[in-house]
């Protein structure tokens, strides 16, 4: 067996044994819990709290046969070695309650319930007011545990029928719900207090938490219940569109296809633009996480929030908190079963149209190039087809037959139908959480099987996670999180080039079959003169490209509390990733990078990241007006990466594939590489508030990285923020309209260390270093790149001003921010004089500015007893501009294909090319001749009027970055049903469909889009496409705006209908909760873009982080339309 597979199998077996051991250690103390007498001491608690404490100390579980309305904290007792029955008898007799025990389950109920059920009803009236005595209109008033209810009128009054001893429940948006026991009184005055729960909500920030109302930075948050509204296989899909200022582009529909996340635009040209992902305090990859395991996701956007991460914070920070064990023992299972369908097909030529276009091309060649035509340069298609008739004697494939005196194609293949399919996906998650005294535990298991809409593409993922939190004593707490994920993926080729499968679906000729009767594949060569794309089914069947990844993540912490308000936490985290990416081109196909012969290769890589952080935290309140939190931290991080690659040609049998790399006839030179870097950091944060309304946050971080030159390895990144809770001032406190008003402002600096590990050093290389000595080729080693010891950090300064507003007790809430980000010392491989012997050097070349406005508006539009309607609108604008470049602010024309440009005053990633003013007409023949053109040729604008078309006529055509984007979500609830509708929008970007150059503007060698049926002819001179001719006669390969499209769109992103089974039915089924959902994603798209989807793939997967390659479309994996059924069961 392959040693790599043996190693992976051993690693898997080791992980399985490890998780089994953890599970045994967790379950053992629970199943061995004491069954007899217990000791208990409580003071001033309510009944439910007492029952929870009894459950912790025994194997008893309580159920309530009727609702326990007793919330009085009047129970105080201290007992030693008493049975549970004895304790209950002491307590329940005083409250008019009784209990029944069956095995280990005890049911609590009110005494003599039959008398209650037969008791007469009476009319109960009252008035509901706020804390100022003003009536509340439309408050819900109901009898708890029944269907009886009403709402208050314009004066706050209500009236309903109830039984003495029942409980009235009063609720209204923006106020805390209130319960009133019905006594012998008939009228009640009920005063409701403001609900501050939303403002008291705790938000996770860097190395800590803060109350939402005390937050001075720009932070967006998504909770688990919101994420589960739409089924998804990744966290990025779950949070897409939910946070202003965060643009998540779904630029690939393949299973496991990662999404591009950009927070407040692009901060770099050549260094990474990816946010920093923090998972339970440790950097990691969120795409390998199970979305069902997530408790919350916070996105840190401004410098006040991100500066605490220093050199890793310039692109924003996404902090993921996973679920952990809780007090109550809970088993949860949820599943999603999905049908994936093809959302859009492109309109391509069928067999008849393909042949008609081929005839038209030949006819046009005669007019365009009469000399070449006369010399036989072009072959008459009608003559060529005679060689492919049924029964031909020339050894050609049989592609045509005679029917009615004319040639008719035998095949008419729609390659999109052949390649695409309706597919099924499934997600299963199972979790066990609970507590055994001072130990909280959680076990989370997940399985995903996602079948792609393109045949043979699929993803399978197994995940497991264990959490343990142990309170050892009142001063020491220990905890750990261990997770393992295995991903098996079968990918199809979407790289730029002939082997791109989506491109093959469009350009493969329709007159050749998938397979002939003899079992051989149909090929482009089977019909003479064809080039470009080949049989896509042969590509996916015979060119196998799996991707296997094994990720182990773990962290452990110890928290020591020295005194009240002073604690120290030390955490160590490990992230180990092992990837295997093999490739096999079988003996049945010669499609391998355009070269014949079978081939196998295997790429193995592994990485190890270790992080150790130490945090000292101090909290205090003094003089009842001053609140102070001081955090001091130190962090050390190391990262190493190793990769090796082996490739062989000429394998004798498909049996071996990549499992036996010695089975080939030719072994290509293997390669390997190793990189590693380290970082050392010190940081601090001070949060101060005065009178709970004047807020100050100051942070600073000092980072040192081995990536940079010796003189610039260390840098300091400070930030400061101010906030004012104006709604707590006397002039606004208690205001009926404005319930929350908090302006805030921040400024700070972050850095970007996302460059190659040895970017500042001169590297040794063997590439191009072979020389002949004595007739023998000898490999040598030489300098492969120039050193730049002055290479320094990219630094981003960010100013943010924000406003948090709440109206009508948070019935309407708004959070708005305006920001300016200015990045200096941008890193780029800049060109150097050829006399240096090198092409470029890594250097700091210029500055860039991002600015924008963003807001999130939440409204409760309608709230009645049984129906509610709420809305959420988020909006983000973005303006990007290059403000300085080195070398006298000279333009830098970028790849791919010199299509984008860096120019001072323009957006990064601006498209750079020619303007097309239509097509030369017959009445413009003389003018066209000046430029060497004929009627029917593309008419490019002579920008500088020098009577020639050359590079000097190129201009900026547009940009791939949108002006603004966002989502609009509406949630409707009726009784136990809820309906969520999400719309996504984007406006102001352009899409450059580079693939159009081969599938529409180049003819005679492949199939085309049907738009070529409307090209220029003498009778159709208003057409936008030039006259079609053989590619060897004329092919306009210049990048012009004929391929540029409006990238704006509106998408029906998600619609989800959910139903929660009523609690009384769940109890009868011995369930805690049951929820079922029906949902659909990617329902519709309104767009002018004729390609697969306006959220395009980038030019190449290897340039995904490059800002200047955004919205350049070749042929990407199409996105599916998905219909899902989901069920969530809690035991």
mmCIF file of C-alpha atoms in Angstrom, residues 222-228 234-235 279-280 288-298 319-324 444:
data_model
loop_
_atom_site.group_PDB
_atom_site.id
_atom_site.type_symbol
_atom_site.label_atom_id
_atom_site.label_comp_id
_atom_site.label_asym_id
_atom_site.label_seq_id
_atom_site.Cartn_x
_atom_site.Cartn_y
_atom_site.Cartn_z
ATOM 1 C CA UNK A 222 -24.731 36.456 13.802
ATOM 2 C CA UNK A 223 -26.178 33.926 16.235
ATOM 3 C CA UNK A 224 -26.667 30.209 15.651
ATOM 4 C CA UNK A 225 -30.453 30.471 15.366
ATOM 5 C CA UNK A 226 -30.053 32.949 12.497
ATOM 6 C CA UNK A 227 -27.448 30.802 10.742
ATOM 7 C CA UNK A 228 -29.717 27.760 10.787
ATOM 8 C CA UNK A 234 -20.007 26.229 5.200
ATOM 9 C CA UNK A 235 -20.073 29.094 7.695
ATOM 10 C CA UNK A 279 -11.880 29.810 16.132
ATOM 11 C CA UNK A 280 -12.249 29.527 19.910
ATOM 12 C CA UNK A 288 -13.721 23.133 7.437
ATOM 13 C CA UNK A 289 -16.104 23.801 10.342
ATOM 14 C CA UNK A 290 -19.561 22.325 10.650
ATOM 15 C CA UNK A 291 -22.048 25.255 10.663
ATOM 16 C CA UNK A 292 -24.218 23.387 13.154
ATOM 17 C CA UNK A 293 -21.392 23.519 15.721
ATOM 18 C CA UNK A 294 -21.331 27.323 15.798
ATOM 19 C CA UNK A 295 -22.727 29.348 18.699
ATOM 20 C CA UNK A 296 -21.992 32.764 17.228
ATOM 21 C CA UNK A 297 -19.906 34.597 14.632
ATOM 22 C CA UNK A 298 -18.657 38.120 15.292
ATOM 23 C CA UNK A 319 -14.302 35.471 15.512
ATOM 24 C CA UNK A 320 -16.077 32.109 15.693
ATOM 25 C CA UNK A 321 -17.357 30.741 18.997
ATOM 26 C CA UNK A 322 -18.375 27.098 18.916
ATOM 27 C CA UNK A 323 -21.058 25.462 21.024
ATOM 28 C CA UNK A 324 -20.122 23.938 24.354
ATOM 29 C CA UNK A 444 -20.697 17.071 18.343
#
